[in-house]
XYZ file of C-alpha atoms in Angstrom:
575
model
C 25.625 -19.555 18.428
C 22.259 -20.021 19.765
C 20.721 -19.639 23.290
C 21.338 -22.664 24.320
C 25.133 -22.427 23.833
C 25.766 -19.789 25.733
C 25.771 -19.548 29.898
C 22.572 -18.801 31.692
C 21.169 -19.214 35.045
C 17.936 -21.149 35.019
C 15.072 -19.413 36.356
C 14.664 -22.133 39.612
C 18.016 -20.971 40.695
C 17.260 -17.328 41.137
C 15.737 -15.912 44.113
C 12.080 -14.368 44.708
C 13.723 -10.522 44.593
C 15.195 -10.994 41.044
C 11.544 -12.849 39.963
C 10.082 -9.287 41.136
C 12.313 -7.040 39.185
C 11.942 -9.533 36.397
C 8.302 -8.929 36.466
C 8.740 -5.477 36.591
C 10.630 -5.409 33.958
C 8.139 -7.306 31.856
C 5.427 -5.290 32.796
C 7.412 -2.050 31.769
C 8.585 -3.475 28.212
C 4.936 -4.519 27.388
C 3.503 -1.353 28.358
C 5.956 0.916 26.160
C 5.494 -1.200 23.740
C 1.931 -0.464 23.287
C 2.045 3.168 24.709
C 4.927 4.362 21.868
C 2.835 3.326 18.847
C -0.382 4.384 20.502
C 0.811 7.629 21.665
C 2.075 8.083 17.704
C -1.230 7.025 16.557
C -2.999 9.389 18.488
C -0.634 12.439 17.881
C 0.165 12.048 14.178
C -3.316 10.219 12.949
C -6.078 10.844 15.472
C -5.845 14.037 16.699
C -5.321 15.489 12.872
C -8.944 13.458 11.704
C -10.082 14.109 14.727
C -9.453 18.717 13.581
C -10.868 17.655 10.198
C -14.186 16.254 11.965
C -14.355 19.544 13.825
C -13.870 21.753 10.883
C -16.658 20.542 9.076
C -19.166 19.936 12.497
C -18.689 22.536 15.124
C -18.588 26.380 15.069
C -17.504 28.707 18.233
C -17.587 25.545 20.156
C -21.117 24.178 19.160
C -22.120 21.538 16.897
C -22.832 23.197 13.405
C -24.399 21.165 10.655
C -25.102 23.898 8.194
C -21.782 23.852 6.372
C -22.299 19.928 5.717
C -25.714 20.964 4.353
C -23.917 23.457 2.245
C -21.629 21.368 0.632
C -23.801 17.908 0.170
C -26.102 20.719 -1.689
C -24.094 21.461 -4.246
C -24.716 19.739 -7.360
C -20.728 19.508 -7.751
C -20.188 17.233 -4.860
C -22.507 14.815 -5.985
C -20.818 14.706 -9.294
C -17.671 14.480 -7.823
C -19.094 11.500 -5.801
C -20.906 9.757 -8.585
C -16.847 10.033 -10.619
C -15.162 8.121 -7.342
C -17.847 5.103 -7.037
C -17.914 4.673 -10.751
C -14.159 5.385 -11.317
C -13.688 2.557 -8.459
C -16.346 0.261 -9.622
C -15.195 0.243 -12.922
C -11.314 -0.199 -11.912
C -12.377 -2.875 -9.160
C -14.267 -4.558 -12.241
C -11.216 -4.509 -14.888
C -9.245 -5.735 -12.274
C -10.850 -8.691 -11.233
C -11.769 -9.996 -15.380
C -8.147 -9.524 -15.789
C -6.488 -10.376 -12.565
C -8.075 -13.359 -11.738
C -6.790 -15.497 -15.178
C -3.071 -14.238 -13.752
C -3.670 -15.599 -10.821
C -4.145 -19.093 -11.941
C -1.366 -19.129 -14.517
C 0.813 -17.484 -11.905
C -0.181 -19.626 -8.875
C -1.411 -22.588 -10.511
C 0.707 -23.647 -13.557
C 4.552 -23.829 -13.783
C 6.447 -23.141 -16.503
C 9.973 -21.077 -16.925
C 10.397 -17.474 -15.616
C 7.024 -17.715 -13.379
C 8.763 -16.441 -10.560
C 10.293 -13.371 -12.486
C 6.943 -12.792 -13.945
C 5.324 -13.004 -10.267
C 8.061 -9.839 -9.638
C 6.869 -8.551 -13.058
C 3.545 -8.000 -12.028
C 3.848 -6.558 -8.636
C 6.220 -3.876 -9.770
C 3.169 -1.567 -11.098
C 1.649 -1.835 -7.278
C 4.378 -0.096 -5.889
C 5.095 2.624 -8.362
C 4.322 6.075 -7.446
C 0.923 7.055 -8.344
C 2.410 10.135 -10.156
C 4.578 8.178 -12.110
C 1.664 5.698 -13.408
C -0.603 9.210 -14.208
C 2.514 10.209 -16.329
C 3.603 7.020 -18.022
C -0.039 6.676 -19.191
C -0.607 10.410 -20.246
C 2.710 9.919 -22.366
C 1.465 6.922 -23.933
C -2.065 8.083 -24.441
C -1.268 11.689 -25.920
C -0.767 12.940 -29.055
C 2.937 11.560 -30.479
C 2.818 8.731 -28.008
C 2.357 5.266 -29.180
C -1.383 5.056 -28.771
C -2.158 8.935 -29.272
C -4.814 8.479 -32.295
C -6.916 6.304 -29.711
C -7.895 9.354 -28.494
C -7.758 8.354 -24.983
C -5.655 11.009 -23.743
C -8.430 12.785 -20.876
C -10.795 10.360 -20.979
C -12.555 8.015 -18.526
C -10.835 5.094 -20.176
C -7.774 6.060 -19.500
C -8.188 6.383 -15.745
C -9.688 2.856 -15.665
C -6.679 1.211 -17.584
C -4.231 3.293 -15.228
C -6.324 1.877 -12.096
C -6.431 -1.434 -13.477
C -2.452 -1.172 -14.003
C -2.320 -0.336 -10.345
C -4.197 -3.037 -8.449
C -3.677 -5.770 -10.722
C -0.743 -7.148 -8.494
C -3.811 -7.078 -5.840
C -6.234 -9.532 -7.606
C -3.007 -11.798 -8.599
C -1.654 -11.927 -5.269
C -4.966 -12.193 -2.952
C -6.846 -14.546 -5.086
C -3.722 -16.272 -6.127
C -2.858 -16.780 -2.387
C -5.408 -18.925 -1.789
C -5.619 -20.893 -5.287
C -2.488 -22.356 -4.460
C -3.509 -23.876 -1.416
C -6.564 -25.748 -2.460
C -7.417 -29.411 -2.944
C -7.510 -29.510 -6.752
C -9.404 -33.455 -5.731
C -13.173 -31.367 -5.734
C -12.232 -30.369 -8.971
C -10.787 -33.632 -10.440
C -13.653 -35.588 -9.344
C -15.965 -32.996 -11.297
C -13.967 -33.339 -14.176
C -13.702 -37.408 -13.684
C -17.946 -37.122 -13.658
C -18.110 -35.676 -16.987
C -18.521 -31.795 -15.794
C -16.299 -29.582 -18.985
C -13.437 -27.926 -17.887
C -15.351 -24.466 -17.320
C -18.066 -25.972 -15.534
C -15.799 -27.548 -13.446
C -14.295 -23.966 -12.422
C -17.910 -22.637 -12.179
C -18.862 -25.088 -10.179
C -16.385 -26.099 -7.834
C -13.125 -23.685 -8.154
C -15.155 -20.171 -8.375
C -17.005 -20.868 -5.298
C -14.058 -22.252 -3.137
C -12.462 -18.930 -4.313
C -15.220 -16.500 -3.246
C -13.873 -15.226 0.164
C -10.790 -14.309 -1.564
C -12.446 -12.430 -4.814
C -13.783 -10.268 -2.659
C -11.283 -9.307 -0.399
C -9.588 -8.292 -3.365
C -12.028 -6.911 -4.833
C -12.564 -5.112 -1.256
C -9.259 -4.139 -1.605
C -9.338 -2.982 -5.309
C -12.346 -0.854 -4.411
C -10.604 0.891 -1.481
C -7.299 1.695 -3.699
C -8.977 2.977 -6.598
C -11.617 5.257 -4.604
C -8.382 6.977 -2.544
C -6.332 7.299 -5.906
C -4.925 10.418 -5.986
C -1.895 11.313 -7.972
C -3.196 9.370 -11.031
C -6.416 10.595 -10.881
C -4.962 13.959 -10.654
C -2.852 13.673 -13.757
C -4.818 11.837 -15.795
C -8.197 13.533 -15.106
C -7.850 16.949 -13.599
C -10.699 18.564 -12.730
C -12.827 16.733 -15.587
C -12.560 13.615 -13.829
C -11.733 14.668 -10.193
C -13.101 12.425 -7.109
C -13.620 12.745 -3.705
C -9.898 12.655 -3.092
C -8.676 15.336 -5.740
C -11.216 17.642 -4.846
C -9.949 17.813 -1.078
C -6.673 19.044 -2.863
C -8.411 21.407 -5.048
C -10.563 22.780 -2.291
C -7.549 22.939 0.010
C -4.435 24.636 -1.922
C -6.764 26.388 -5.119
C -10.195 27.618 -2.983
C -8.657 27.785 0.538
C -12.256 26.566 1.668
C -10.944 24.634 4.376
C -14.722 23.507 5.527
C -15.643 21.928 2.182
C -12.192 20.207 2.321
C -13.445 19.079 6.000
C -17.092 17.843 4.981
C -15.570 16.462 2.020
C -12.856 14.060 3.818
C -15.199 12.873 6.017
C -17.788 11.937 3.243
C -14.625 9.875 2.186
C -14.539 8.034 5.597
C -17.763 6.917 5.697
C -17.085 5.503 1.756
C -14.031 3.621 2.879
C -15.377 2.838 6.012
C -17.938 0.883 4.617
C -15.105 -1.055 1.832
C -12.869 -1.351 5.214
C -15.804 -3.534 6.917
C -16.222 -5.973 3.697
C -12.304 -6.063 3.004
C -11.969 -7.378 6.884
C -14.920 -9.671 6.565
C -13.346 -11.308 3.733
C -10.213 -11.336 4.639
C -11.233 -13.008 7.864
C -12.717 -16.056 5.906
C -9.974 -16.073 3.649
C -7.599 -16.382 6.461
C -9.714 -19.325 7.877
C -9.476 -21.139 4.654
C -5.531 -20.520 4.353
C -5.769 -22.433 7.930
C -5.947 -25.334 5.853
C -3.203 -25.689 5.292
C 0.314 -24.776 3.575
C 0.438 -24.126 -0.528
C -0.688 -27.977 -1.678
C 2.067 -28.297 -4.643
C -0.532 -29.425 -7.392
C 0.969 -26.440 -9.812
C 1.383 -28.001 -13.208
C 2.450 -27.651 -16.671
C 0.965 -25.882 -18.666
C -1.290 -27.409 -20.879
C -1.907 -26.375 -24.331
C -4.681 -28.804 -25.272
C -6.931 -27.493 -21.958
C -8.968 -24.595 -23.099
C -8.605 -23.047 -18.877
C -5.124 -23.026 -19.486
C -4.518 -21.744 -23.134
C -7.220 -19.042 -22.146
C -5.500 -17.958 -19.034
C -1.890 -17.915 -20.871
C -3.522 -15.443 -23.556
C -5.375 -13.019 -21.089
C -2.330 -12.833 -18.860
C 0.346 -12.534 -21.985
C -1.965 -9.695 -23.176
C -2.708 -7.550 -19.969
C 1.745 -8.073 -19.070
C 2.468 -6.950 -22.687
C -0.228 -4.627 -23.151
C -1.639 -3.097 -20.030
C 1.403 -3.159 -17.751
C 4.635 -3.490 -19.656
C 3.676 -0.993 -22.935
C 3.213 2.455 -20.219
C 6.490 1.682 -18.920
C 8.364 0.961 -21.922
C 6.618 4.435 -23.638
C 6.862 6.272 -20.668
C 11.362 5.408 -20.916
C 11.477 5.908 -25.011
C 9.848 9.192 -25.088
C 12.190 10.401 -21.971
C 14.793 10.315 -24.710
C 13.222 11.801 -27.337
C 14.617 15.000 -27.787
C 13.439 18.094 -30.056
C 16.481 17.110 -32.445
C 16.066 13.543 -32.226
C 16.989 11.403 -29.765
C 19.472 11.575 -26.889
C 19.857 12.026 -23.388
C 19.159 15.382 -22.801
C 16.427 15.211 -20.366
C 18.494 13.346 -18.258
C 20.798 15.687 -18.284
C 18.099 18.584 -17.535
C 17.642 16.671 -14.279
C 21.081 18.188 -12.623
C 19.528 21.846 -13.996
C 17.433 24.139 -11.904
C 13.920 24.984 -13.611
C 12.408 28.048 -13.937
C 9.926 28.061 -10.851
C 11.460 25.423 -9.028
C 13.903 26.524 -6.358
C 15.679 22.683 -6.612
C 16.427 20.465 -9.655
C 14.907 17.286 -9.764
C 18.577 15.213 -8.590
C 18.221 17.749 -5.183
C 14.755 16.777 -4.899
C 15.903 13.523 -5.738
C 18.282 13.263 -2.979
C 15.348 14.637 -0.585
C 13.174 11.954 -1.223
C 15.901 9.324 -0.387
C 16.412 11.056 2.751
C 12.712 11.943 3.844
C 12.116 8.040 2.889
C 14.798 6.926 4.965
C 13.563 8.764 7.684
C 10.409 7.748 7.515
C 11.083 4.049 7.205
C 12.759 4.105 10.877
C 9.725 5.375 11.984
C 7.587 2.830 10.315
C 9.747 0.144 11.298
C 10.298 1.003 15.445
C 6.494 1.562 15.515
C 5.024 -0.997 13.507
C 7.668 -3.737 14.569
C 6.293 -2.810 17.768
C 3.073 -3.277 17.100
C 3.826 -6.719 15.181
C 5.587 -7.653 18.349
C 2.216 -6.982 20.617
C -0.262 -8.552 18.362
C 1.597 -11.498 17.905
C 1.129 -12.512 21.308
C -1.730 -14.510 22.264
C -2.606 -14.058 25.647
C -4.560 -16.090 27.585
C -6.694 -14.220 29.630
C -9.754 -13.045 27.108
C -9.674 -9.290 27.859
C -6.399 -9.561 26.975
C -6.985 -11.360 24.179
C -9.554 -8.598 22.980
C -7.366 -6.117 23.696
C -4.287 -6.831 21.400
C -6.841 -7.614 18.747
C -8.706 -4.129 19.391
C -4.951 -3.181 18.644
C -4.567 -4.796 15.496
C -7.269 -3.028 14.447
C -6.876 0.370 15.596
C -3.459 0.516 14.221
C -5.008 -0.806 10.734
C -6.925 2.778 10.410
C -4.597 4.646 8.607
C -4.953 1.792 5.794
C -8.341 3.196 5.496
C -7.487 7.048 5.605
C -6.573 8.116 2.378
C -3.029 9.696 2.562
C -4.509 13.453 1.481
C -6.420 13.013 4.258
C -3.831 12.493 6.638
C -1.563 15.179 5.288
C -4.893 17.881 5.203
C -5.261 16.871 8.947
C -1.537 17.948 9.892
C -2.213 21.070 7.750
C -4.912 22.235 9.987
C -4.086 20.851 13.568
C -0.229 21.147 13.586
C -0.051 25.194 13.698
C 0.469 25.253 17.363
C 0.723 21.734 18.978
C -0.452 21.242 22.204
C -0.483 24.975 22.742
C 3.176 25.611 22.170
C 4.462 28.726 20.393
C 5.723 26.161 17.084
C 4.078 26.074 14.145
C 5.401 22.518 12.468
C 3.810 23.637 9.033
C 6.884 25.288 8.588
C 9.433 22.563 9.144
C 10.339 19.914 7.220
C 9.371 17.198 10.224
C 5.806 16.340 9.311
C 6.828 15.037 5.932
C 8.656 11.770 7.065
C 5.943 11.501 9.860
C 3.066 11.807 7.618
C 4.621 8.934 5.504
C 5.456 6.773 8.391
C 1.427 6.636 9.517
C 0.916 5.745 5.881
C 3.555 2.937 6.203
C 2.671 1.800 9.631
C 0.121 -0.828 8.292
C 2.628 -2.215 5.604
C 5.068 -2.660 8.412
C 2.741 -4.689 10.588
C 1.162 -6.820 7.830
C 4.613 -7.766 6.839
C 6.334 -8.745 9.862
C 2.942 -9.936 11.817
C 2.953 -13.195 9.736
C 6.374 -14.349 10.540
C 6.035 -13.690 14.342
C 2.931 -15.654 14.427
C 4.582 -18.749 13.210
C 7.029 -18.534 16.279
C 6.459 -21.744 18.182
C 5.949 -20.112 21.600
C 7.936 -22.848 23.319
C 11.095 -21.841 22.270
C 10.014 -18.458 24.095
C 9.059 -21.122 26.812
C 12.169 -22.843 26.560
C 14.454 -19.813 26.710
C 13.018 -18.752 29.945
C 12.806 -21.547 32.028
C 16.869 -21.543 30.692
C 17.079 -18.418 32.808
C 17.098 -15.908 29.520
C 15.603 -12.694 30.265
C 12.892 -10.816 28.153
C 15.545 -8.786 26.513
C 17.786 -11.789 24.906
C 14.220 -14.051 24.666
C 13.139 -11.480 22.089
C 16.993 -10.975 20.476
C 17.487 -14.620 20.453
C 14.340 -15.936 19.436
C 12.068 -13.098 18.130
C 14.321 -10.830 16.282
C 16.244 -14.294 14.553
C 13.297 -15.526 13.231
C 11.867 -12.105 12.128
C 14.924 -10.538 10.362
C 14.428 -11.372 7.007
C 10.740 -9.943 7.411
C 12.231 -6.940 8.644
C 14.040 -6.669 5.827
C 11.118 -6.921 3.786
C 8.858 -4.778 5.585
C 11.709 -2.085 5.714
C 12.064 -2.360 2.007
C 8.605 -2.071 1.364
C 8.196 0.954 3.086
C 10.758 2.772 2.088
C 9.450 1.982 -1.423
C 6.164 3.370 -0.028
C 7.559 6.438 0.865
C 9.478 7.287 -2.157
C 6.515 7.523 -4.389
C 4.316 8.729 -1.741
C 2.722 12.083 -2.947
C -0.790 12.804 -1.379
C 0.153 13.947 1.813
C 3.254 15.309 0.342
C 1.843 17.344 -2.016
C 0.234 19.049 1.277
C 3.728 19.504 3.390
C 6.534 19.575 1.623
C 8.150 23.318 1.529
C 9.002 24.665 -1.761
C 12.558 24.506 -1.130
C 12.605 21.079 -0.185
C 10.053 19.424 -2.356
C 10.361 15.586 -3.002
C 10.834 13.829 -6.223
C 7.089 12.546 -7.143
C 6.042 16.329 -6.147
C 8.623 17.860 -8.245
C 7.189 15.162 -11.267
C 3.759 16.827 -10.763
C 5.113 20.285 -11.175
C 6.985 19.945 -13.762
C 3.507 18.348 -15.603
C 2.178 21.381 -15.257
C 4.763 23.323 -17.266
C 4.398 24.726 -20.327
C 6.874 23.637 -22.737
C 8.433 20.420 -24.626
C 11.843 20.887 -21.996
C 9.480 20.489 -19.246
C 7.711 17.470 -20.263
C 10.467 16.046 -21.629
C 12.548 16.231 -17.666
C 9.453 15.826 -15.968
C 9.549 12.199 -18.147
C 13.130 11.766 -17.235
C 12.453 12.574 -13.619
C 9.651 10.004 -13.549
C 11.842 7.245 -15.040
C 14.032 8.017 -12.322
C 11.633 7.274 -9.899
C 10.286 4.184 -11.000
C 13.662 2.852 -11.125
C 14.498 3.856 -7.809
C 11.372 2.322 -6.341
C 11.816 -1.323 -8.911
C 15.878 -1.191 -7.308
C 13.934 -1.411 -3.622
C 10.867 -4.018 -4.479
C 13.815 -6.440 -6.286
C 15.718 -6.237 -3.323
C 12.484 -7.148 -1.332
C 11.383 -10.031 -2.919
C 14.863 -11.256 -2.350
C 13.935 -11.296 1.356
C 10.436 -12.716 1.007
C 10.251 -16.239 3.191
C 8.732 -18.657 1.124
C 5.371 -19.878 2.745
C 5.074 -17.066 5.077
C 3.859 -14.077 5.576
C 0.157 -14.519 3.297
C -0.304 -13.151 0.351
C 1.934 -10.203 0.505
């Protein structure tokens, strides 16, 4: 039944009194609806930074500089630095070379299974980072299938694990906008004579510019806050900027170098924050073009664009992104005897120095990610439901953007970050006699800010394409705010719901940075249990910690399958 079936009272036929309370009403649901998401972003995101700033600037109440000095002099931290911009560079590099072939057999060529392959390739974006560090470790070390590379601990293998990550990220972004261009500049190039590949140097690369590098903006950002693969893969070897805010945290307890250190890391994504916005803001004016042009065609073998882009992107899915996985599942059941599943079955036994087995921690992570998707979703559906507006007045129009933005930080804020900053400013909360450290609370909220931005992004799209008349429309029919937004809002948005809840609970699953920083020892999640069990001594230990992470990534592929069951075809961008 829609609005227009039911009874209503047009809005001429009620009286000034009910207009006022109307109004009121209005006013009221606007303002909490910026207030609750503000007021979260200020307790659960700002304030914590806000402690970390302090730690590392003032002393006794006075601006204190000499513990920044301290740390930038150490010839460590510049090492450490050097690691993240070249770790990132080099990721952000291997990306792009392979990403951006994908993205035109993906995007721009048809041919059977392209939309299970488009799944394919986005599964390795939302795995947890812990479980990439270990499926690439296991592949990588000695007895796994690449072990006499001698890889295992090595630069290279960081790169190729980063590169596994982000790929979806050059495929999606770049792909986005491929799809949606006028393939005529490029015909009559090729009608003139120009090759195939000057053709795509000429004319395609160009067109495609803005949206290279907001993925490569993008790509940059990921792989300088990568944490839990880093952190397997590298230890202290390899560490970066992010890993050694861990390491100076729970191994030195020199909270001030930890302080210095995560703001050094603000400034660094800062800085790939401001490009990735620039670019994305001319990619979004050239997806204002208009809707995905439906020039895809067949493959064909005879064009040396298209035989080259099949064999890059049947390599990197084979090679780079399907080989970890399918490793990382047949050594889980290798056994000491042979093979079998007794790793799986070590998963319902409690370890040694673990005070849960890994189904209990399991079972915790289901339940801290459930948690923490409600969160996500009443504040960033909020948020998605404010932005979307476009007011008319233009301080109102600059406000609702400066709230886009603001609620975009966390994006930016690596998630160790965020869970160091409840570490240090959640002791005693606004004075009160509770230390929060202690409970199991800031675990769920500290993935929720992380998940915020995925919300919004998701859901912002769809609300946007809302034709405000039927808002119009719906009130001049005598509908008030409340069923407007149920009738009109919420039944165009619900499948985007559906996706942005299903992305974030996939988020919080795997999440393990700020994790790794809150959750008790009696309560630890599943990716955190993963990384202790790493650190074992002992085939048995490996062996479950395998089983465990096999777990996970099937948990997390379950969710993203039932996402991209929701996605709306043509809306919602790239993502």
């Amino acid at each position: 039944m829609t609005l227009l079936d039911r009874r209503v009272t047009p809005a001429a036929a009620r009286g000034p009194a009910a207009d006022r309370r109307a109004s009121v009403g209005r006013t009221l649901g606007w303002a909490a609806a910026v207030g609750v998401p503000l007021a979260f972003l200020g307790v659960f995101f700002a304030w914590p930074v806000a402690e970390i700033v302090g730690r590392g600037f003032v002393t006794d109440g006075a601006l204190d500089l000499s513990g920044v000095g301290e740390v930038l002099g150490r010839p460590r931290t510049w090492r450490i630095l050097g690691q993240t911009l070249a770790q990132a560079a080099l990721g952000t590099a291997g990306s792009l070379l392979l990403g951006i072939p994908g993205a035109y057999l993906l995007h721009r060529c048809r041919f059977p299974g392209r939309d299970a392959l488009r799944a394919v390739v986005t599964v390795p974006f939302v795995l947890p980072t812990v479980v990439v560090g270990v499926a690439f470790r296991s592949l990588l070390v000695d007895g796994g299938m690449l072990g006499g590379l001698g890889l295992d601990g090595t630069l290279a293998a960081i790169v190729l694990a980063l590169v596994f990550f982000n790929y979806a990220v050059v495929v999606r972004t770049v792909g986005g906008l491929w799809e949606r261009l006028d393939p005529r500049a490029e015909q009559a190039a090729r009608s003139l004579g120009a090759s195939p590949w000057r053709a795509f140097r000429t004319v395609t690369l160009p067109a495609l510019a803005p949206a290279i590098a907001s993925a490569a903006s993008l790509t940059f950002l990921f792989c300088a806050t990568a944490f839990g693969t880093v952190l397997v893969l590298g230890g202290r070897r390899f560490g970066t900027v992010e890993t050694e805010i861990w390491v100076q945290t729970t191994q030195y307890l020199d909270l001030r170098a930890a302080a210095v250190l995560s703001v050094l890391q603000l400034v660094v994504v800062a800085g790939a924050l401001a490009a990735a916005a620039r670019a994305r803001a001319r990619t979004e004016r050239a997806l204002d073009l208009g809707e995905p042009v439906g020039t895809a065609h067949p493959v064909r073998w005879r064009d040396p664009v298209d035989v080259t882009a099949v064999v890059v992107t049947a390599a990197t899915v084979l090679g780079l992104l399907a080989l970890p996985l399918v490793n990382l599942v047949v050594r889980s059941l290798r056994t000491p005897t042979g093979w079998g599943l007794d790793h799986y079955a070590a998963l319902a036994l409690p370890a040694d120095t673990l005070r849960v087995t890994p189904l209990e921690a399991a079972v915790t992570s289901l339940r801290v990610a459930l948690d923490a998707t409600v969160i996500a979703l009443v504040v960033g559906g909020l948020v998605a439901l404010v932005v979307s507006r476009r007011p008319r007045r233009p301080v109102l129009r600059r406000a609702v953007g400066g709230l886009d933005a603001v609620m975009m930080l966390p994006l930016g804020v690596s998630a160790v970050t965020v869970g160091f900053g409840f570490l240090v400013a959640m002791d005693a909360p606004f004075g009160l006699d509770v230390d929060l450290r202690t409970s199991g609370v800031l675990v769920p909220v500290a993935q929720a800010v992380v998940a915020v931005p995925l919300v919004v992004r998701t859901v912002l799209p769809v609300l946007r394409a809302v034709d405000p008349r039927l808002r119009e429309v719906a009130a001049t029919l005598g509908a008030p705010p409340g069923r407007v937004l149920r009738t009109v809002d919420l039944a165009m948005a619900v499948r985007s719901l559906g996706l942005a809840l299903g992305l974030a609970f996939a988020a919080s699953l795997g999440e393990f940075g700020a994790t790794s920083f809150l959750a008790r020892p009696d309560s630890p999640t599943l990716p955190v249990v993963v990384f202790r069990l790493i650190g074992r001594p002992g085939a048995e230990s490996y062996g479950t910690a395998l089983a465990a992470a096999v777990l996970l990534a099937a948990l997390t592929a379950a969710v993203v399958a039932v996402c991209e069951r929701l996605r709306t075809p043509g809306v919602g961008g790239s993502w």
